[in-house]
PDB file of C-alpha atoms in Angstrom:
ATOM      1  CA  UNK A   1     -11.442   5.586  24.348  1.00 53.00           C
ATOM      2  CA  UNK A   2     -12.501   7.049  20.999  1.00 69.00           C
ATOM      3  CA  UNK A   3     -16.102   6.704  19.893  1.00 88.00           C
ATOM      4  CA  UNK A   4     -16.867   3.363  18.266  1.00 94.00           C
ATOM      5  CA  UNK A   5     -17.694   3.762  14.586  1.00 96.00           C
ATOM      6  CA  UNK A   6     -19.361   1.377  12.164  1.00 98.00           C
ATOM      7  CA  UNK A   7     -16.703   0.553   9.572  1.00 98.00           C
ATOM      8  CA  UNK A   8     -16.639  -1.734   6.559  1.00 98.00           C
ATOM      9  CA  UNK A   9     -13.298  -2.919   5.192  1.00 98.00           C
ATOM     10  CA  UNK A  10     -13.265  -4.413   1.711  1.00 98.00           C
ATOM     11  CA  UNK A  11     -10.099  -6.254   0.659  1.00 97.00           C
ATOM     12  CA  UNK A  12      -8.595  -8.553   3.281  1.00 97.00           C
ATOM     13  CA  UNK A  13      -5.225  -9.353   1.760  1.00 93.00           C
ATOM     14  CA  UNK A  14      -1.764  -9.042   3.297  1.00 90.00           C
ATOM     15  CA  UNK A  15      -2.477  -5.480   4.418  1.00 95.00           C
ATOM     16  CA  UNK A  16      -6.239  -5.539   4.925  1.00 97.00           C
ATOM     17  CA  UNK A  17      -6.294  -8.301   7.544  1.00 97.00           C
ATOM     18  CA  UNK A  18      -3.997  -6.607  10.093  1.00 97.00           C
ATOM     19  CA  UNK A  19      -5.635  -3.240   9.400  1.00 98.00           C
ATOM     20  CA  UNK A  20      -9.052  -4.747  10.209  1.00 98.00           C
ATOM     21  CA  UNK A  21      -7.650  -6.298  13.391  1.00 98.00           C
ATOM     22  CA  UNK A  22      -6.358  -2.931  14.572  1.00 98.00           C
ATOM     23  CA  UNK A  23      -9.724  -1.311  13.915  1.00 98.00           C
ATOM     24  CA  UNK A  24     -11.312  -4.039  16.040  1.00 98.00           C
ATOM     25  CA  UNK A  25      -8.713  -3.539  18.791  1.00 97.00           C
ATOM     26  CA  UNK A  26      -9.610   0.160  18.827  1.00 97.00           C
ATOM     27  CA  UNK A  27     -13.204  -0.815  19.624  1.00 97.00           C
ATOM     28  CA  UNK A  28     -14.805  -0.180  16.253  1.00 97.00           C
ATOM     29  CA  UNK A  29     -17.678  -2.222  14.822  1.00 98.00           C
ATOM     30  CA  UNK A  30     -16.081  -3.801  11.748  1.00 98.00           C
ATOM     31  CA  UNK A  31     -17.659  -5.626   8.812  1.00 98.00           C
ATOM     32  CA  UNK A  32     -15.374  -7.262   6.243  1.00 98.00           C
ATOM     33  CA  UNK A  33     -15.792  -8.566   2.732  1.00 98.00           C
ATOM     34  CA  UNK A  34     -13.384 -10.046   0.237  1.00 97.00           C
ATOM     35  CA  UNK A  35     -14.026 -11.481  -3.208  1.00 94.00           C
ATOM     36  CA  UNK A  36     -12.340 -14.682  -1.992  1.00 94.00           C
ATOM     37  CA  UNK A  37     -14.310 -15.219   1.213  1.00 93.00           C
ATOM     38  CA  UNK A  38     -11.732 -17.537   2.803  1.00 94.00           C
ATOM     39  CA  UNK A  39      -9.350 -14.603   3.179  1.00 94.00           C
ATOM     40  CA  UNK A  40     -11.880 -12.688   5.274  1.00 96.00           C
ATOM     41  CA  UNK A  41     -13.259 -15.544   7.366  1.00 95.00           C
ATOM     42  CA  UNK A  42     -10.390 -15.636   9.946  1.00 95.00           C
ATOM     43  CA  UNK A  43     -11.364 -12.113  11.045  1.00 97.00           C
ATOM     44  CA  UNK A  44     -14.677 -13.398  12.409  1.00 97.00           C
ATOM     45  CA  UNK A  45     -12.746 -14.943  15.315  1.00 97.00           C
ATOM     46  CA  UNK A  46     -11.395 -11.459  16.069  1.00 97.00           C
ATOM     47  CA  UNK A  47     -14.907 -10.027  16.268  1.00 97.00           C
ATOM     48  CA  UNK A  48     -15.581  -8.874  12.708  1.00 97.00           C
ATOM     49  CA  UNK A  49     -18.816  -9.494  10.874  1.00 97.00           C
ATOM     50  CA  UNK A  50     -18.503 -11.215   7.494  1.00 97.00           C
ATOM     51  CA  UNK A  51     -20.706  -9.833   4.714  1.00 97.00           C
ATOM     52  CA  UNK A  52     -22.088 -12.082   1.986  1.00 96.00           C
ATOM     53  CA  UNK A  53     -21.371  -9.564  -0.777  1.00 96.00           C
ATOM     54  CA  UNK A  54     -20.160  -6.017  -1.340  1.00 97.00           C
ATOM     55  CA  UNK A  55     -23.657  -4.520  -1.273  1.00 98.00           C
ATOM     56  CA  UNK A  56     -24.428  -6.073   2.092  1.00 97.00           C
ATOM     57  CA  UNK A  57     -20.989  -5.016   3.330  1.00 98.00           C
ATOM     58  CA  UNK A  58     -21.555  -1.279   2.851  1.00 98.00           C
ATOM     59  CA  UNK A  59     -25.066  -1.179   4.288  1.00 97.00           C
ATOM     60  CA  UNK A  60     -25.167   0.840   7.493  1.00 97.00           C
ATOM     61  CA  UNK A  61     -21.461   1.704   7.419  1.00 98.00           C
ATOM     62  CA  UNK A  62     -20.333   5.173   8.467  1.00 98.00           C
ATOM     63  CA  UNK A  63     -16.971   4.536   6.812  1.00 98.00           C
ATOM     64  CA  UNK A  64     -16.163   2.231   3.912  1.00 98.00           C
ATOM     65  CA  UNK A  65     -12.469   1.379   3.571  1.00 98.00           C
ATOM     66  CA  UNK A  66     -11.176  -0.261   0.406  1.00 98.00           C
ATOM     67  CA  UNK A  67      -7.760  -1.942   0.324  1.00 97.00           C
ATOM     68  CA  UNK A  68      -7.672  -3.406  -3.168  1.00 95.00           C
ATOM     69  CA  UNK A  69      -5.187  -4.072  -5.954  1.00 88.00           C
ATOM     70  CA  UNK A  70      -5.644  -0.792  -7.840  1.00 90.00           C
ATOM     71  CA  UNK A  71      -7.932   2.088  -8.725  1.00 91.00           C
ATOM     72  CA  UNK A  72      -9.786   0.041 -11.320  1.00 93.00           C
ATOM     73  CA  UNK A  73     -10.915  -2.450  -8.650  1.00 95.00           C
ATOM     74  CA  UNK A  74     -12.059   0.320  -6.322  1.00 96.00           C
ATOM     75  CA  UNK A  75     -13.695   2.245  -9.155  1.00 96.00           C
ATOM     76  CA  UNK A  76     -15.765  -0.786 -10.138  1.00 97.00           C
ATOM     77  CA  UNK A  77     -17.308  -0.738  -6.646  1.00 98.00           C
ATOM     78  CA  UNK A  78     -17.728   3.035  -6.466  1.00 98.00           C
ATOM     79  CA  UNK A  79     -19.490   3.080  -9.849  1.00 97.00           C
ATOM     80  CA  UNK A  80     -21.825   0.166  -9.038  1.00 98.00           C
ATOM     81  CA  UNK A  81     -25.399   1.547  -8.773  1.00 98.00           C
ATOM     82  CA  UNK A  82     -26.360  -1.182  -6.285  1.00 98.00           C
ATOM     83  CA  UNK A  83     -23.514  -0.191  -3.967  1.00 98.00           C
ATOM     84  CA  UNK A  84     -24.275   3.501  -4.354  1.00 98.00           C
ATOM     85  CA  UNK A  85     -27.892   2.811  -3.375  1.00 98.00           C
ATOM     86  CA  UNK A  86     -26.790   0.794  -0.337  1.00 98.00           C
ATOM     87  CA  UNK A  87     -24.494   3.470   1.107  1.00 98.00           C
ATOM     88  CA  UNK A  88     -25.754   5.211   4.237  1.00 97.00           C
ATOM     89  CA  UNK A  89     -26.443   8.968   4.060  1.00 96.00           C
ATOM     90  CA  UNK A  90     -23.256  10.890   4.829  1.00 96.00           C
ATOM     91  CA  UNK A  91     -21.016   7.833   4.584  1.00 98.00           C
ATOM     92  CA  UNK A  92     -17.326   8.456   3.930  1.00 98.00           C
ATOM     93  CA  UNK A  93     -15.481   6.221   1.482  1.00 98.00           C
ATOM     94  CA  UNK A  94     -11.759   5.871   2.234  1.00 98.00           C
ATOM     95  CA  UNK A  95      -9.688   4.275  -0.507  1.00 98.00           C
ATOM     96  CA  UNK A  96      -6.445   3.057   1.041  1.00 97.00           C
ATOM     97  CA  UNK A  97      -5.373   1.162  -2.083  1.00 94.00           C
ATOM     98  CA  UNK A  98      -2.462   2.402  -4.183  1.00 89.00           C
ATOM     99  CA  UNK A  99      -3.890   3.915  -7.362  1.00 90.00           C
ATOM    100  CA  UNK A 100      -3.471   6.651  -9.912  1.00 92.00           C
ATOM    101  CA  UNK A 101      -4.300  10.195  -8.740  1.00 95.00           C
ATOM    102  CA  UNK A 102      -6.775  10.463 -11.631  1.00 94.00           C
ATOM    103  CA  UNK A 103      -8.672   7.449 -10.274  1.00 95.00           C
ATOM    104  CA  UNK A 104      -8.892   9.091  -6.854  1.00 97.00           C
ATOM    105  CA  UNK A 105     -10.221  12.297  -8.375  1.00 96.00           C
ATOM    106  CA  UNK A 106     -12.814  10.376 -10.411  1.00 97.00           C
ATOM    107  CA  UNK A 107     -14.011   8.457  -7.343  1.00 98.00           C
ATOM    108  CA  UNK A 108     -14.186  11.704  -5.380  1.00 98.00           C
ATOM    109  CA  UNK A 109     -16.275  13.360  -8.076  1.00 98.00           C
ATOM    110  CA  UNK A 110     -18.698  10.428  -8.285  1.00 98.00           C
ATOM    111  CA  UNK A 111     -19.233  10.085  -4.554  1.00 98.00           C
ATOM    112  CA  UNK A 112     -19.441  13.769  -3.683  1.00 98.00           C
ATOM    113  CA  UNK A 113     -22.025  14.293  -6.450  1.00 97.00           C
ATOM    114  CA  UNK A 114     -24.135  11.673  -4.656  1.00 97.00           C
ATOM    115  CA  UNK A 115     -23.693  13.331  -1.260  1.00 97.00           C
ATOM    116  CA  UNK A 116     -21.002  11.057   0.185  1.00 98.00           C
ATOM    117  CA  UNK A 117     -17.508  11.845   1.439  1.00 98.00           C
ATOM    118  CA  UNK A 118     -14.333  10.512  -0.138  1.00 98.00           C
ATOM    119  CA  UNK A 119     -10.662  10.386   0.846  1.00 98.00           C
ATOM    120  CA  UNK A 120      -7.741   8.825  -0.992  1.00 98.00           C
ATOM    121  CA  UNK A 121      -5.473   7.524   1.743  1.00 98.00           C
ATOM    122  CA  UNK A 122      -2.754   5.129   0.550  1.00 96.00           C
ATOM    123  CA  UNK A 123      -0.278   3.829   3.088  1.00 95.00           C
ATOM    124  CA  UNK A 124       3.384   3.010   3.544  1.00 89.00           C
ATOM    125  CA  UNK A 125       4.968   0.681   6.042  1.00 87.00           C
ATOM    126  CA  UNK A 126       4.237  -2.743   4.603  1.00 85.00           C
ATOM    127  CA  UNK A 127       2.753  -5.654   6.485  1.00 87.00           C
ATOM    128  CA  UNK A 128       4.846  -4.883   9.582  1.00 88.00           C
ATOM    129  CA  UNK A 129       3.446  -1.363   9.733  1.00 94.00           C
ATOM    130  CA  UNK A 130      -0.060  -2.722   9.214  1.00 96.00           C
ATOM    131  CA  UNK A 131       0.387  -5.240  12.047  1.00 97.00           C
ATOM    132  CA  UNK A 132       1.907  -2.675  14.422  1.00 97.00           C
ATOM    133  CA  UNK A 133      -0.623   0.075  13.569  1.00 97.00           C
ATOM    134  CA  UNK A 134       2.263   2.350  12.552  1.00 97.00           C
ATOM    135  CA  UNK A 135       1.373   2.912   8.909  1.00 97.00           C
ATOM    136  CA  UNK A 136       2.232   6.229   7.309  1.00 96.00           C
ATOM    137  CA  UNK A 137      -1.132   7.348   5.886  1.00 98.00           C
ATOM    138  CA  UNK A 138      -1.147  10.041   3.173  1.00 98.00           C
ATOM    139  CA  UNK A 139      -4.614  11.555   2.872  1.00 98.00           C
ATOM    140  CA  UNK A 140      -6.087  13.560   0.014  1.00 98.00           C
ATOM    141  CA  UNK A 141      -9.513  15.230   0.216  1.00 98.00           C
ATOM    142  CA  UNK A 142     -11.166  18.051   2.118  1.00 98.00           C
ATOM    143  CA  UNK A 143      -9.839  19.015   5.541  1.00 98.00           C
ATOM    144  CA  UNK A 144     -13.336  18.610   7.003  1.00 98.00           C
ATOM    145  CA  UNK A 145     -13.688  15.033   5.772  1.00 98.00           C
ATOM    146  CA  UNK A 146     -10.178  14.231   6.974  1.00 98.00           C
ATOM    147  CA  UNK A 147     -11.012  15.425  10.484  1.00 98.00           C
ATOM    148  CA  UNK A 148     -14.200  13.336  10.490  1.00 98.00           C
ATOM    149  CA  UNK A 149     -12.109  10.245   9.704  1.00 98.00           C
ATOM    150  CA  UNK A 150      -9.085  11.019  11.887  1.00 97.00           C
ATOM    151  CA  UNK A 151      -9.949   8.561  14.682  1.00 96.00           C
ATOM    152  CA  UNK A 152     -10.437   5.782  12.126  1.00 98.00           C
ATOM    153  CA  UNK A 153      -7.015   6.459  10.628  1.00 98.00           C
ATOM    154  CA  UNK A 154      -5.319   6.695  14.017  1.00 98.00           C
ATOM    155  CA  UNK A 155      -6.342   3.107  14.807  1.00 98.00           C
ATOM    156  CA  UNK A 156      -4.106   2.034  11.913  1.00 98.00           C
ATOM    157  CA  UNK A 157      -1.232   4.492  11.937  1.00 98.00           C
ATOM    158  CA  UNK A 158      -0.180   8.102  11.519  1.00 98.00           C
ATOM    159  CA  UNK A 159      -2.399  10.097   9.152  1.00 98.00           C
ATOM    160  CA  UNK A 160      -1.327  13.356   7.494  1.00 98.00           C
ATOM    161  CA  UNK A 161      -3.631  15.471   5.335  1.00 98.00           C
ATOM    162  CA  UNK A 162      -1.515  16.345   2.282  1.00 98.00           C
ATOM    163  CA  UNK A 163      -3.969  18.306   0.131  1.00 98.00           C
ATOM    164  CA  UNK A 164      -7.049  18.009  -2.103  1.00 98.00           C
ATOM    165  CA  UNK A 165      -8.388  14.884  -3.767  1.00 98.00           C
ATOM    166  CA  UNK A 166      -5.702  12.902  -5.574  1.00 97.00           C
ATOM    167  CA  UNK A 167      -2.761  14.203  -3.559  1.00 97.00           C
ATOM    168  CA  UNK A 168      -2.794  11.215  -1.234  1.00 98.00           C
ATOM    169  CA  UNK A 169      -2.132   8.997  -4.235  1.00 96.00           C
ATOM    170  CA  UNK A 170       0.444  11.468  -5.558  1.00 96.00           C
ATOM    171  CA  UNK A 171       2.250  11.275  -2.208  1.00 96.00           C
ATOM    172  CA  UNK A 172       2.210   7.475  -2.379  1.00 94.00           C
ATOM    173  CA  UNK A 173       3.784   7.588  -5.832  1.00 94.00           C
ATOM    174  CA  UNK A 174       6.536   9.806  -4.420  1.00 95.00           C
ATOM    175  CA  UNK A 175       6.955   7.335  -1.568  1.00 91.00           C
ATOM    176  CA  UNK A 176       7.168   4.359  -3.922  1.00 92.00           C
ATOM    177  CA  UNK A 177       9.737   6.120  -6.080  1.00 94.00           C
ATOM    178  CA  UNK A 178      11.942   6.665  -3.035  1.00 96.00           C
ATOM    179  CA  UNK A 179      11.385   3.074  -1.868  1.00 95.00           C
ATOM    180  CA  UNK A 180      12.240   1.519  -5.237  1.00 97.00           C
ATOM    181  CA  UNK A 181      15.375   3.564  -5.859  1.00 98.00           C
ATOM    182  CA  UNK A 182      16.531   2.997  -2.269  1.00 98.00           C
ATOM    183  CA  UNK A 183      16.008  -0.769  -2.592  1.00 98.00           C
ATOM    184  CA  UNK A 184      18.266  -0.630  -5.632  1.00 98.00           C
ATOM    185  CA  UNK A 185      20.942   1.290  -3.712  1.00 98.00           C
ATOM    186  CA  UNK A 186      20.743  -1.006  -0.684  1.00 98.00           C
ATOM    187  CA  UNK A 187      21.017  -4.075  -2.899  1.00 98.00           C
ATOM    188  CA  UNK A 188      24.182  -2.706  -4.484  1.00 98.00           C
ATOM    189  CA  UNK A 189      25.639  -1.837  -1.072  1.00 98.00           C
ATOM    190  CA  UNK A 190      24.858  -5.255   0.414  1.00 98.00           C
ATOM    191  CA  UNK A 191      26.328  -7.087  -2.577  1.00 98.00           C
ATOM    192  CA  UNK A 192      29.434  -4.905  -2.467  1.00 98.00           C
ATOM    193  CA  UNK A 193      30.203  -5.516   1.200  1.00 98.00           C
ATOM    194  CA  UNK A 194      29.328  -9.209   0.992  1.00 96.00           C
ATOM    195  CA  UNK A 195      31.594  -9.820  -1.995  1.00 97.00           C
ATOM    196  CA  UNK A 196      34.301  -7.658  -0.455  1.00 98.00           C
ATOM    197  CA  UNK A 197      34.468  -9.802   2.661  1.00 97.00           C
ATOM    198  CA  UNK A 198      32.688  -7.627   5.233  1.00 98.00           C
ATOM    199  CA  UNK A 199      29.874  -8.874   7.449  1.00 97.00           C
ATOM    200  CA  UNK A 200      26.684  -7.285   6.019  1.00 97.00           C
ATOM    201  CA  UNK A 201      24.926  -7.374   9.407  1.00 97.00           C
ATOM    202  CA  UNK A 202      27.884  -5.602  11.023  1.00 98.00           C
ATOM    203  CA  UNK A 203      27.913  -3.006   8.239  1.00 98.00           C
ATOM    204  CA  UNK A 204      24.207  -2.318   8.780  1.00 98.00           C
ATOM    205  CA  UNK A 205      24.873  -1.908  12.494  1.00 98.00           C
ATOM    206  CA  UNK A 206      27.764   0.468  11.758  1.00 98.00           C
ATOM    207  CA  UNK A 207      25.582   2.609   9.486  1.00 98.00           C
ATOM    208  CA  UNK A 208      22.645   2.713  11.924  1.00 97.00           C
ATOM    209  CA  UNK A 209      21.813   6.277  12.894  1.00 97.00           C
ATOM    210  CA  UNK A 210      24.045   7.717  10.193  1.00 97.00           C
ATOM    211  CA  UNK A 211      23.096   9.657   7.099  1.00 97.00           C
ATOM    212  CA  UNK A 212      22.753   6.506   4.977  1.00 97.00           C
ATOM    213  CA  UNK A 213      20.526   4.692   7.464  1.00 98.00           C
ATOM    214  CA  UNK A 214      16.936   3.846   6.605  1.00 96.00           C
ATOM    215  CA  UNK A 215      14.216   1.337   7.330  1.00 93.00           C
ATOM    216  CA  UNK A 216      14.958  -0.192   3.942  1.00 96.00           C
ATOM    217  CA  UNK A 217      18.642  -0.610   4.797  1.00 98.00           C
ATOM    218  CA  UNK A 218      17.871  -2.316   8.095  1.00 97.00           C
ATOM    219  CA  UNK A 219      14.846  -4.424   7.123  1.00 95.00           C
ATOM    220  CA  UNK A 220      15.381  -5.144   3.437  1.00 97.00           C
ATOM    221  CA  UNK A 221      19.155  -5.242   3.741  1.00 98.00           C
ATOM    222  CA  UNK A 222      18.691  -8.092   6.203  1.00 97.00           C
ATOM    223  CA  UNK A 223      16.209  -9.803   3.885  1.00 97.00           C
ATOM    224  CA  UNK A 224      18.695  -9.608   1.030  1.00 97.00           C
ATOM    225  CA  UNK A 225      21.644 -11.115   2.870  1.00 94.00           C
ATOM    226  CA  UNK A 226      19.492 -13.821   4.500  1.00 96.00           C
ATOM    227  CA  UNK A 227      17.716 -14.671   1.242  1.00 96.00           C
ATOM    228  CA  UNK A 228      14.265 -14.070   2.743  1.00 96.00           C
ATOM    229  CA  UNK A 229      11.974 -12.889  -0.047  1.00 96.00           C
ATOM    230  CA  UNK A 230       8.612 -13.962   1.364  1.00 93.00           C
ATOM    231  CA  UNK A 231       6.303 -11.119   0.383  1.00 89.00           C
ATOM    232  CA  UNK A 232       5.677  -8.130   2.570  1.00 83.00           C
ATOM    233  CA  UNK A 233       5.509  -5.771  -0.394  1.00 87.00           C
ATOM    234  CA  UNK A 234       4.880  -7.652  -3.620  1.00 92.00           C
ATOM    235  CA  UNK A 235       7.105  -6.962  -6.619  1.00 96.00           C
ATOM    236  CA  UNK A 236       4.098  -6.883  -8.965  1.00 95.00           C
ATOM    237  CA  UNK A 237       2.584  -4.053  -6.926  1.00 90.00           C
ATOM    238  CA  UNK A 238       5.897  -2.172  -6.866  1.00 94.00           C
ATOM    239  CA  UNK A 239       5.880  -2.314 -10.673  1.00 96.00           C
ATOM    240  CA  UNK A 240       2.290  -1.073 -10.801  1.00 91.00           C
ATOM    241  CA  UNK A 241       3.178   1.893  -8.582  1.00 89.00           C
ATOM    242  CA  UNK A 242       6.261   2.762 -10.625  1.00 95.00           C
ATOM    243  CA  UNK A 243       4.250   2.626 -13.850  1.00 94.00           C
ATOM    244  CA  UNK A 244       1.699   4.961 -12.258  1.00 91.00           C
ATOM    245  CA  UNK A 245       4.514   7.285 -11.193  1.00 94.00           C
ATOM    246  CA  UNK A 246       5.916   7.423 -14.712  1.00 96.00           C
ATOM    247  CA  UNK A 247       2.450   8.011 -16.208  1.00 94.00           C
ATOM    248  CA  UNK A 248       1.874  10.892 -13.800  1.00 93.00           C
ATOM    249  CA  UNK A 249       5.332  12.330 -14.545  1.00 95.00           C
ATOM    250  CA  UNK A 250       4.635  12.174 -18.274  1.00 95.00           C
ATOM    251  CA  UNK A 251       1.356  14.046 -17.774  1.00 93.00           C
ATOM    252  CA  UNK A 252       3.364  16.765 -16.003  1.00 93.00           C
ATOM    253  CA  UNK A 253       6.045  16.844 -18.707  1.00 97.00           C
ATOM    254  CA  UNK A 254       8.700  15.384 -16.401  1.00 97.00           C
ATOM    255  CA  UNK A 255      11.472  12.839 -16.969  1.00 97.00           C
ATOM    256  CA  UNK A 256      12.389  10.615 -14.004  1.00 98.00           C
ATOM    257  CA  UNK A 257      15.405   8.591 -15.204  1.00 98.00           C
ATOM    258  CA  UNK A 258      16.207   6.707 -11.985  1.00 98.00           C
ATOM    259  CA  UNK A 259      12.568   5.679 -11.618  1.00 98.00           C
ATOM    260  CA  UNK A 260      12.408   4.464 -15.197  1.00 98.00           C
ATOM    261  CA  UNK A 261      15.609   2.426 -14.864  1.00 98.00           C
ATOM    262  CA  UNK A 262      14.564   0.722 -11.637  1.00 98.00           C
ATOM    263  CA  UNK A 263      11.086   0.033 -13.050  1.00 98.00           C
ATOM    264  CA  UNK A 264      12.715  -1.810 -15.965  1.00 98.00           C
ATOM    265  CA  UNK A 265      14.825  -3.860 -13.559  1.00 98.00           C
ATOM    266  CA  UNK A 266      11.818  -4.807 -11.449  1.00 98.00           C
ATOM    267  CA  UNK A 267       9.996  -5.761 -14.660  1.00 98.00           C
ATOM    268  CA  UNK A 268      12.882  -8.041 -15.630  1.00 98.00           C
ATOM    269  CA  UNK A 269      12.878  -9.600 -12.150  1.00 98.00           C
ATOM    270  CA  UNK A 270       9.152 -10.231 -12.491  1.00 98.00           C
ATOM    271  CA  UNK A 271       8.965 -11.449 -16.085  1.00 98.00           C
ATOM    272  CA  UNK A 272      12.279 -13.204 -16.687  1.00 97.00           C
ATOM    273  CA  UNK A 273      13.023 -14.423 -13.156  1.00 97.00           C
ATOM    274  CA  UNK A 274       9.541 -15.242 -11.861  1.00 97.00           C
ATOM    275  CA  UNK A 275       9.723 -12.635  -9.113  1.00 97.00           C
ATOM    276  CA  UNK A 276       6.237 -11.120  -9.392  1.00 97.00           C
ATOM    277  CA  UNK A 277       4.997 -12.714  -6.160  1.00 96.00           C
ATOM    278  CA  UNK A 278       8.260 -12.227  -4.249  1.00 97.00           C
ATOM    279  CA  UNK A 279       9.013  -9.324  -1.937  1.00 96.00           C
ATOM    280  CA  UNK A 280      10.307  -6.231  -3.710  1.00 97.00           C
ATOM    281  CA  UNK A 281      13.603  -6.618  -1.846  1.00 97.00           C
ATOM    282  CA  UNK A 282      14.081  -9.479  -4.335  1.00 97.00           C
ATOM    283  CA  UNK A 283      15.570  -6.897  -6.688  1.00 98.00           C
ATOM    284  CA  UNK A 284      18.766  -8.094  -4.986  1.00 98.00           C
ATOM    285  CA  UNK A 285      18.385 -11.349  -6.945  1.00 98.00           C
ATOM    286  CA  UNK A 286      18.186  -9.407 -10.201  1.00 98.00           C
ATOM    287  CA  UNK A 287      21.411  -7.629  -9.244  1.00 98.00           C
ATOM    288  CA  UNK A 288      23.145 -10.928  -8.457  1.00 98.00           C
ATOM    289  CA  UNK A 289      22.071 -12.381 -11.809  1.00 97.00           C
ATOM    290  CA  UNK A 290      23.306  -9.215 -13.547  1.00 97.00           C
ATOM    291  CA  UNK A 291      26.702  -9.882 -11.959  1.00 97.00           C
ATOM    292  CA  UNK A 292      26.765 -13.561 -12.912  1.00 97.00           C
ATOM    293  CA  UNK A 293      26.330 -14.752  -9.327  1.00 96.00           C
ATOM    294  CA  UNK A 294      24.169 -17.675  -8.245  1.00 88.00           C
ATOM    295  CA  UNK A 295      20.704 -16.735  -7.048  1.00 86.00           C
TER     296      UNK A 295
END
């Protein structure tokens, strides 16, 4: 068994709760804190300690993991003098939120100047990956810091060091671009076969293992044809990630037309159809409305 480490996880939402449970299952000493305490309290039954506030949460931690809404939320903690003063010498801060690469680089600069480690390590795999400890973890930062945190990551999924600070977030933006455009393609395919009289489940089975197969086809294709849009990956967060992708592309002088088009469609689904809190596979509903079909 790997050495038990003292870990704090801040942000116990849809992803943070199962991630904390897997850290506990791996034998780590886990403290949790969430701005809305009720979301963190169930983890006490699993063996976690519940901190009263963020300052108390980071005290004594070897690793601080944040799983928050964006880089602004994480940055507010990183820049808080009280939290900086409470961090243990040599602590490593791992931001597993989805954020802009520039936010990751700013956090890295702040923490390393104070003598702490920092990694930007966003994830892919949704709530199922978080529950099964199979998350794809894209890690930016120094190779030395990555190796120090490897056992922590491996309790939650499959970590890969992708480069210096900020490149973890850059990799996540690439991931989210592929996810969003693929959701759009799968939605069109599912609507086509459904309206054409084929059995969508049978079509997915026929395509399994072929060149067009994907996790999105199998999981989200099923969601679409069953009408199950309970959130695993929230539409509002998909929009945030696509906006971050387009901002980063603009800074690099790039045009990403497919990304821009699908971002606009997700925005319409969110704003005009009330889909912000639905799963991002709900883009299927936007496609049905576009085609004048009942949703």
